[in-house]
PDB file of C-alpha atoms in Angstrom:
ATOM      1  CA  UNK W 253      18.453  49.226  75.328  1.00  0.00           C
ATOM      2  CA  UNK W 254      22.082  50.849  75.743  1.00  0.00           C
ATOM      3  CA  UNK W 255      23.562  51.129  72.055  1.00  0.00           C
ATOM      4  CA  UNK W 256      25.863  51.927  69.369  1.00  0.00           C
ATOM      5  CA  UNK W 257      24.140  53.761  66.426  1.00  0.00           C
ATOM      6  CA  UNK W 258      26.426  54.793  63.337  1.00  0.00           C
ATOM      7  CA  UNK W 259      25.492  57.506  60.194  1.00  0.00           C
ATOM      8  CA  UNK W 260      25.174  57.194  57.803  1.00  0.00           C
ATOM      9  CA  UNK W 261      24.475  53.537  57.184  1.00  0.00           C
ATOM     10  CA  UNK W 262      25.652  54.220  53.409  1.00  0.00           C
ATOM     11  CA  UNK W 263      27.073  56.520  51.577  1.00  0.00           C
ATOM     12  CA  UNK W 264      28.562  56.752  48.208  1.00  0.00           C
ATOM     13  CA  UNK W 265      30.702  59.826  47.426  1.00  0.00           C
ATOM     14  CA  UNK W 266      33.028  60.960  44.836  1.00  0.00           C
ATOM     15  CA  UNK W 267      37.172  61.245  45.163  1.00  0.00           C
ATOM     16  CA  UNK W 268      38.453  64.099  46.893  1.00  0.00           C
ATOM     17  CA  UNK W 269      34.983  64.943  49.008  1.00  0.00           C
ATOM     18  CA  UNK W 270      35.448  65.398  52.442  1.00  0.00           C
ATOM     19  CA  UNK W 271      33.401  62.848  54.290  1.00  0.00           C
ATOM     20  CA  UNK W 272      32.333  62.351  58.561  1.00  0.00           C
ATOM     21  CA  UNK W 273      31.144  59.319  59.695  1.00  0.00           C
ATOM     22  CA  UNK W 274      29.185  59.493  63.195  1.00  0.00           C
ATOM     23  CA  UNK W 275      28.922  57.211  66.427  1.00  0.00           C
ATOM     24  CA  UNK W 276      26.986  57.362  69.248  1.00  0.00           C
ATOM     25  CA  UNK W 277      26.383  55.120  71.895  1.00  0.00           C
ATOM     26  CA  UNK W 278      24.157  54.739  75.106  1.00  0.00           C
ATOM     27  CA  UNK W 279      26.225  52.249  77.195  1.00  0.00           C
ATOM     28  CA  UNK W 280      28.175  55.292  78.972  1.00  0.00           C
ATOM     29  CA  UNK W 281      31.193  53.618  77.776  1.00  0.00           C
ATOM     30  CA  UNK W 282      34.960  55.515  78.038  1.00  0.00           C
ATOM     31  CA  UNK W 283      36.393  53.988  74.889  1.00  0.00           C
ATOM     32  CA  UNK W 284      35.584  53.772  71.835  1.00  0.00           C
ATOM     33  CA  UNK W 285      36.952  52.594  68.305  1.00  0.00           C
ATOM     34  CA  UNK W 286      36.662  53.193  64.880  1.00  0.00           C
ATOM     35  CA  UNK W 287      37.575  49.999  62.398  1.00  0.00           C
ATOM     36  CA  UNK W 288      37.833  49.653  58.705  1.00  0.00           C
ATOM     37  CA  UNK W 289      36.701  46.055  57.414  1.00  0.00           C
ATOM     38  CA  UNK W 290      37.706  45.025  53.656  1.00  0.00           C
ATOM     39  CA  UNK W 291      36.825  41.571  52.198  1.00  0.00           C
ATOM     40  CA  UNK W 292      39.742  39.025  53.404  1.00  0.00           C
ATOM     41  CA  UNK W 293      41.191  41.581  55.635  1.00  0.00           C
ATOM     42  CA  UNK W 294      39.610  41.173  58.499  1.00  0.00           C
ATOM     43  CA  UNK W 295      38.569  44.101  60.814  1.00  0.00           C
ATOM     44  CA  UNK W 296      41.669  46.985  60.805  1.00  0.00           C
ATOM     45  CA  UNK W 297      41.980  49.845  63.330  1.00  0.00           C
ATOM     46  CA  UNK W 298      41.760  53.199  62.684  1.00  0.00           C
ATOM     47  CA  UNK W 299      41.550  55.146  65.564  1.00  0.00           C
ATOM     48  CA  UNK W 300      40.980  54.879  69.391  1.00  0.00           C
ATOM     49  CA  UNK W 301      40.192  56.943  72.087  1.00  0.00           C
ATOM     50  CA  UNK W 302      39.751  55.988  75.862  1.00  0.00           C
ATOM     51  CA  UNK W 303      38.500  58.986  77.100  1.00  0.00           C
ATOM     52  CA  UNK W 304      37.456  62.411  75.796  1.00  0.00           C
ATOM     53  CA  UNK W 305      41.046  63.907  76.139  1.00  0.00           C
ATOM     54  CA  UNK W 306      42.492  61.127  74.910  1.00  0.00           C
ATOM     55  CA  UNK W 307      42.978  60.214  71.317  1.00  0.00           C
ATOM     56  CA  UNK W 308      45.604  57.617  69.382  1.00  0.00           C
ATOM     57  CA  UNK W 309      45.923  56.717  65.848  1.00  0.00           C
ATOM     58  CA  UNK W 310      46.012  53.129  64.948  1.00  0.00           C
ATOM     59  CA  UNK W 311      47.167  50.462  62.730  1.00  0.00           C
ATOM     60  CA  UNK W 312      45.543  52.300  59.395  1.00  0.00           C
ATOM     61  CA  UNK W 313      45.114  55.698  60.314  1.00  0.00           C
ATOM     62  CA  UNK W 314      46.183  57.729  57.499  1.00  0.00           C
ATOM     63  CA  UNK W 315      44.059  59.520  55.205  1.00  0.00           C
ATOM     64  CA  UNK W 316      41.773  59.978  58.719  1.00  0.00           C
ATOM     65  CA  UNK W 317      41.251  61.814  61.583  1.00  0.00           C
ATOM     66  CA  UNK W 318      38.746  61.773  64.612  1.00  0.00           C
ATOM     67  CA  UNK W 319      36.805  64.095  66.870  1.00  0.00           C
ATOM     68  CA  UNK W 320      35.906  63.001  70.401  1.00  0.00           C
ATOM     69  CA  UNK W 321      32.606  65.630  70.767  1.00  0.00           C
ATOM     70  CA  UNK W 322      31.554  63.547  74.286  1.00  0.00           C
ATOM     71  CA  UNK W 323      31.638  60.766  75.910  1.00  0.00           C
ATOM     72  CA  UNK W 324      28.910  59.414  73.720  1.00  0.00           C
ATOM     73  CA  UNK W 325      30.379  60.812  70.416  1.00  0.00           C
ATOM     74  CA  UNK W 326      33.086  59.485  68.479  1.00  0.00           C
ATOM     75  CA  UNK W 327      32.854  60.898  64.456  1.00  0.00           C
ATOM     76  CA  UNK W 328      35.494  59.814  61.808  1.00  0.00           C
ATOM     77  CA  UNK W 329      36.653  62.008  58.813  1.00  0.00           C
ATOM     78  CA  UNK W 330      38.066  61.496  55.561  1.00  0.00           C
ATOM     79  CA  UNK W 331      39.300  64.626  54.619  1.00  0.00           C
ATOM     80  CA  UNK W 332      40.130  64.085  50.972  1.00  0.00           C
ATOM     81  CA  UNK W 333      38.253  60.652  50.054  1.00  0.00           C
ATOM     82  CA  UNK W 334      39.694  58.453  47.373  1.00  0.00           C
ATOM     83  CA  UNK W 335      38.746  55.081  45.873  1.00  0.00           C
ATOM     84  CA  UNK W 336      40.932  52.946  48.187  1.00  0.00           C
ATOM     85  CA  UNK W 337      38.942  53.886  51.340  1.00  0.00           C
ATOM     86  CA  UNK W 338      35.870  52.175  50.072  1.00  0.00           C
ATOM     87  CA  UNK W 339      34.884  49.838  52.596  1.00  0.00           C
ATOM     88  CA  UNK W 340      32.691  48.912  55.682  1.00  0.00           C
ATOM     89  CA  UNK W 341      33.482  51.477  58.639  1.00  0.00           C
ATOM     90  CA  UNK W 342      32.429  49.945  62.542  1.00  0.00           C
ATOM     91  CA  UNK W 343      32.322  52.284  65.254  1.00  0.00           C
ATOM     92  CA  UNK W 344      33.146  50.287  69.243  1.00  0.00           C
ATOM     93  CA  UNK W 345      32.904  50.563  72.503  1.00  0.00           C
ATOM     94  CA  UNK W 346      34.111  48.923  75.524  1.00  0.00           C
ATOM     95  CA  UNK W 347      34.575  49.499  78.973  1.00  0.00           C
ATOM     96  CA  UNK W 348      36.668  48.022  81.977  1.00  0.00           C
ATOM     97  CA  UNK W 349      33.640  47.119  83.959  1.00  0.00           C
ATOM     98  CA  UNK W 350      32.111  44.087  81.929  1.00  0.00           C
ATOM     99  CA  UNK W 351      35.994  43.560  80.223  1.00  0.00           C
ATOM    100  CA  UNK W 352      38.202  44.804  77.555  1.00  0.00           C
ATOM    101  CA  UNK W 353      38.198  42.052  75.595  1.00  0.00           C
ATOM    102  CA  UNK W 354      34.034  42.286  74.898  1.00  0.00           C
ATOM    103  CA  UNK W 355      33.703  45.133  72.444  1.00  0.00           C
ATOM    104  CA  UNK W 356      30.454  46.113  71.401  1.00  0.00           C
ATOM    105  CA  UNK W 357      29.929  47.418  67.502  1.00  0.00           C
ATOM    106  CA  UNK W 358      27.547  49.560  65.313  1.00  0.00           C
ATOM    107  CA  UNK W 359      25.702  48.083  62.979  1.00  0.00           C
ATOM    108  CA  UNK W 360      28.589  49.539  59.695  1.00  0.00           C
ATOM    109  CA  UNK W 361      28.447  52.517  57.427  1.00  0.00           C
ATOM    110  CA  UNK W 362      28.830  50.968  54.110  1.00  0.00           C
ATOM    111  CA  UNK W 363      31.125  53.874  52.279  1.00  0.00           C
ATOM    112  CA  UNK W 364      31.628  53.542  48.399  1.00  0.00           C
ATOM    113  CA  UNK W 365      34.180  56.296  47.133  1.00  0.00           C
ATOM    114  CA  UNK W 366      34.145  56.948  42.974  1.00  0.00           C
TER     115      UNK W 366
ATOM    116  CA  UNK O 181      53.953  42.902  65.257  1.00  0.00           C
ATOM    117  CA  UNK O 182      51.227  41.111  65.737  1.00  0.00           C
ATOM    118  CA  UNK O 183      49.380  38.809  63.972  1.00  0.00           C
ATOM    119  CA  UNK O 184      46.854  36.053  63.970  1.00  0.00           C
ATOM    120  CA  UNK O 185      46.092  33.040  61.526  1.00  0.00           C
ATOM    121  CA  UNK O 186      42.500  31.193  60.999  1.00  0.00           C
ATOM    122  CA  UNK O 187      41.611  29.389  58.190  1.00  0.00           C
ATOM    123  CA  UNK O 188      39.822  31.493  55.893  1.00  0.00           C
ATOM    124  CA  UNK O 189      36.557  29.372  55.566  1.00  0.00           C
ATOM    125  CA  UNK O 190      35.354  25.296  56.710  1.00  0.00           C
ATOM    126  CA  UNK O 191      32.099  24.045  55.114  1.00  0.00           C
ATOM    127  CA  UNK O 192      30.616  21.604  57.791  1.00  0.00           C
ATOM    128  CA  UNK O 193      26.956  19.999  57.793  1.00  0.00           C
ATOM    129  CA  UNK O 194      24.143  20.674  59.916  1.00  0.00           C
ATOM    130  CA  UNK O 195      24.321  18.917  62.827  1.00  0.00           C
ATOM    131  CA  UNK O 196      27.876  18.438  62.954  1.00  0.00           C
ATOM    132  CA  UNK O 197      30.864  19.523  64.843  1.00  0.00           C
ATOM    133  CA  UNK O 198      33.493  22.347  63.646  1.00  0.00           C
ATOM    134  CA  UNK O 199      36.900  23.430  65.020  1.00  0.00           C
ATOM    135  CA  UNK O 200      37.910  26.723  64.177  1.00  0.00           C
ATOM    136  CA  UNK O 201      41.961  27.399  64.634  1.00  0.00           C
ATOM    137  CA  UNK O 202      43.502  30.345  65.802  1.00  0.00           C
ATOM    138  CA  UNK O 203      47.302  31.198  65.901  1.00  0.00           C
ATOM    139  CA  UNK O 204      48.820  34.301  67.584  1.00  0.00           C
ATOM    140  CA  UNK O 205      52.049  36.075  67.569  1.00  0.00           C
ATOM    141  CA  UNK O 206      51.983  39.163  70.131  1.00  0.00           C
ATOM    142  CA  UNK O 207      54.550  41.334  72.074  1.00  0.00           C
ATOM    143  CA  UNK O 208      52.086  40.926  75.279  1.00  0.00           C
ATOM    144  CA  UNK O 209      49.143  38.641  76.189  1.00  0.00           C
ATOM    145  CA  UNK O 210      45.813  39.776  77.547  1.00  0.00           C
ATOM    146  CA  UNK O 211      43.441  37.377  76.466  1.00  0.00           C
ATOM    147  CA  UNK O 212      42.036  35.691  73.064  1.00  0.00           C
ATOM    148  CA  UNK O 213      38.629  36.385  72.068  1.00  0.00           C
ATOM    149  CA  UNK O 214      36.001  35.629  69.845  1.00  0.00           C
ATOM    150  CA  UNK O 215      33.556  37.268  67.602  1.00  0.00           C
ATOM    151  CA  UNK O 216      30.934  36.522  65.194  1.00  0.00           C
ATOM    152  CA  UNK O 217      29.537  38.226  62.276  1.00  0.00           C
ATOM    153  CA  UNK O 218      26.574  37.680  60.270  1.00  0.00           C
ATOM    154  CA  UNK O 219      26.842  38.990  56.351  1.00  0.00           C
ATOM    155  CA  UNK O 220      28.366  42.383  57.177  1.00  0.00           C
ATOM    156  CA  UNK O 221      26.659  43.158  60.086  1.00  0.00           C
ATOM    157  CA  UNK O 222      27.996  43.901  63.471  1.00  0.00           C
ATOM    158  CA  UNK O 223      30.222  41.795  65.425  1.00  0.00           C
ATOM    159  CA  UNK O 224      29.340  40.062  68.466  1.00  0.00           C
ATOM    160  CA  UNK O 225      31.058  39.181  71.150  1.00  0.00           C
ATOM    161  CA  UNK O 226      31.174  34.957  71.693  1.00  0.00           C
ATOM    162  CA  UNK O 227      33.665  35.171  74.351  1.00  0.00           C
ATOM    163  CA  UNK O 228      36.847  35.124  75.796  1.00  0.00           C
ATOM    164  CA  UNK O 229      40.241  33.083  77.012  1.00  0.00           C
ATOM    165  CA  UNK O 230      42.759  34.333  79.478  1.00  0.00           C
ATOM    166  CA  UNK O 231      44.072  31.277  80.955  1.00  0.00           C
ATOM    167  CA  UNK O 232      44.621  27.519  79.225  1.00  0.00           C
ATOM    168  CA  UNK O 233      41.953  25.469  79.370  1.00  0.00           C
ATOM    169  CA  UNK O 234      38.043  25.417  77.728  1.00  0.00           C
ATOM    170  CA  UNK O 235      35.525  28.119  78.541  1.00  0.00           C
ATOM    171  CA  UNK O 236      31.952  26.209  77.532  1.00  0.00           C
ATOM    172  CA  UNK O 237      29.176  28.572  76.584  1.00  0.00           C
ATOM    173  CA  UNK O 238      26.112  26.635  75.544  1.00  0.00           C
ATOM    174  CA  UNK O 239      27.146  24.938  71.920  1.00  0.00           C
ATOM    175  CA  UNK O 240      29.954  26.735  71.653  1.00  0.00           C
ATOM    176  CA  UNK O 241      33.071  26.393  73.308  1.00  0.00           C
ATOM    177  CA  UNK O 242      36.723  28.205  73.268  1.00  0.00           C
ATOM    178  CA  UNK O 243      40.137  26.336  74.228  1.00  0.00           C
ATOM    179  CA  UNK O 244      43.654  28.125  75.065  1.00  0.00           C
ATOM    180  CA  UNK O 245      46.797  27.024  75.107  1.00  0.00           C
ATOM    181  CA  UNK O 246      49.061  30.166  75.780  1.00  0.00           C
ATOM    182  CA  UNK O 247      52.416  28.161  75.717  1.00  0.00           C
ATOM    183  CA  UNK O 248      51.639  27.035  72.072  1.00  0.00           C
ATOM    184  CA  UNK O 249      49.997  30.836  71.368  1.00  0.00           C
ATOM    185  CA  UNK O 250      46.980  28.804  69.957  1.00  0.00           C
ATOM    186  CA  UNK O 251      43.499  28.936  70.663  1.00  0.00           C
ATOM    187  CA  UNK O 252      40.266  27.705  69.344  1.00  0.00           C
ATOM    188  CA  UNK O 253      36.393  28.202  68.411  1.00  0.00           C
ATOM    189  CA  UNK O 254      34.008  24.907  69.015  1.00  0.00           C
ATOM    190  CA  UNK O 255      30.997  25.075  67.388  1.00  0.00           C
ATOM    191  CA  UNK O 256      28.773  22.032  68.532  1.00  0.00           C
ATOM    192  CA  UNK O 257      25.057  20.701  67.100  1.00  0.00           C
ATOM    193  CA  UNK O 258      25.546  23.190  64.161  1.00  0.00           C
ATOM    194  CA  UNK O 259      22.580  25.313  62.745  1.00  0.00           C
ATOM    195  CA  UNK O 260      21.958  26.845  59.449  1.00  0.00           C
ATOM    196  CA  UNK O 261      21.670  30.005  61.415  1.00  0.00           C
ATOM    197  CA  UNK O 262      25.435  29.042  62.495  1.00  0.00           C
ATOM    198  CA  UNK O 263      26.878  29.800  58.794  1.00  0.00           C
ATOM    199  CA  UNK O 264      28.524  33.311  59.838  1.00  0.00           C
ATOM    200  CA  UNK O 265      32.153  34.825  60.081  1.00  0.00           C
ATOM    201  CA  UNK O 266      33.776  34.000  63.023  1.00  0.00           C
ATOM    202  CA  UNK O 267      37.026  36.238  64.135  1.00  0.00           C
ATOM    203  CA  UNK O 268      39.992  35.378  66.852  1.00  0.00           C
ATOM    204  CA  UNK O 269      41.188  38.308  68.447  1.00  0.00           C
ATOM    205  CA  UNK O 270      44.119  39.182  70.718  1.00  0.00           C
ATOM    206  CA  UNK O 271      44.298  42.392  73.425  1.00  0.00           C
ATOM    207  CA  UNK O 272      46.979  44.701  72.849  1.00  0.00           C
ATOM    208  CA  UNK O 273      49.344  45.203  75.836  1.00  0.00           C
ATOM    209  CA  UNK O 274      47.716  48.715  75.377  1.00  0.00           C
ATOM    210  CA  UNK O 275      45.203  48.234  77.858  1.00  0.00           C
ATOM    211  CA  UNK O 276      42.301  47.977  75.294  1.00  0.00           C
ATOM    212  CA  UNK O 277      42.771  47.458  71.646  1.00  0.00           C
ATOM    213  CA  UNK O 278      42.080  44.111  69.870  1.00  0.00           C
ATOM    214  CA  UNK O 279      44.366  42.809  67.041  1.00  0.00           C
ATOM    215  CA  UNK O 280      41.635  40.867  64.808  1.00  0.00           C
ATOM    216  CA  UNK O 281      42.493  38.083  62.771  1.00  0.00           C
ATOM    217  CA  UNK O 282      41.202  37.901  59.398  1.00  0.00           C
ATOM    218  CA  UNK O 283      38.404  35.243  59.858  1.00  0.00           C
ATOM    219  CA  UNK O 284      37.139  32.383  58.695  1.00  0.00           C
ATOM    220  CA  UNK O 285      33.686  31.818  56.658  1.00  0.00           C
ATOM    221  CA  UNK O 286      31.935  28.906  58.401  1.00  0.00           C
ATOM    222  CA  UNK O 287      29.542  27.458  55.534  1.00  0.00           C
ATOM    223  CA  UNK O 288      26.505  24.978  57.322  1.00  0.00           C
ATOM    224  CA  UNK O 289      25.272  22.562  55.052  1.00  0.00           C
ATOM    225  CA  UNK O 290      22.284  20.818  55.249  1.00  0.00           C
TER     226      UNK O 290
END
């Protein structure tokens, strides 16, 4: 079955580590997403890309950056980690051809930082 | 800005029917969604408004009403299995980002 695979699935690190988070996905998919989730909060945006050359920050993006490697591959860094990013990452896709509003999600990187 | 408002949970019994609410302010339209999420795992797609009326998808069901920028979830013969997080979302004039509400902890109660 076409995909969306995230790794770690969890990872506890220390303040001021640098930390990536990798997606991948199978479902040939242009776009793809990366989304914080905190209790109450709801799901946040980070970053999105639509295409390999083309990268935009979103709601909650500082603190992170992105690397589009491929198509397939859409990795999130936190360059200097502190407490406050603790949370559950998601990695998306989506694609025009079955509709933008159905996005399809990783199963979460669970990311403690101490 | 944006932003959407659900209740943050409804307890309902097994069996029963549940209406969850969703409010929207946005600069630009594109459709209202629906997702569902079990204990912290991924979200899935339930499905998706882009004109007024009810979309019916087995036992559950989604309504919108884009002159009152409301929309919601109906959740029909409910299961145990039902008790989940259930998010309204709301596609940025961007072409492709969702705005996700905060969403609302459905509790099923025997």
């Amino acid at each position: 079955d076409a995909d969306v695979t995230q790794t770690p699935r969890n990872r506890i690190t220390k303040t001021g580590k640098r930390i990536m988070l990798e997606c991948s996905q199978t479902k040939g998919h242009d776009r793809m997403y990366w989304y914080r989730q905190d209790p109450g909060l709801g799901l946040r945006l980070i970053y999105y890309s639509f295409d390999v050359k083309d990268i935009n920050k979103g709601e909650i993006s500082d603190g992170y950056s992105v690397s589009r490697q491929a198509q397939a591959k859409f990795s999130l860094s936190l360059e200097s980690a502190i407490p406050n990013q603790t949370a559950l990452y998601f990695c998306a896709t989506s694609d025009p051809g079955t509709g933008l509003n159905e996005q399809f999600f990783g199963p979460g990187t669970r990311l403690t930082v101490l | 800005g944006q932003s959407l408002e659900q209740p943050s949970e409804v307890t309902a019994v097994e069996g029963a029917i549940v209406q969850i609410n969703c409010t929207y302010q946005t600069s630009g339209f594109y459709g209202l969604s629906w997702y569902q999420q079990h204990d912290g795992g991924a979200p899935t797609f339930l499905s998706y408004n882009a004109l007024d009326g009810l979309e019916e998808t087995g036992r559950f069901s989604s309504f919108l009403s884009r002159s009152d920028s409301y929309g919601y979830l109906l959740l029909q013969e409910l299961q145990m299995k039902d008790s989940a997080s259930y998010f309204c979302a709301v596609r940025d004039r961007g072409g492709g980002k969702l705005i996700f509400g905060q969403g609302t902890e459905l509790s099923v109660k025997p």
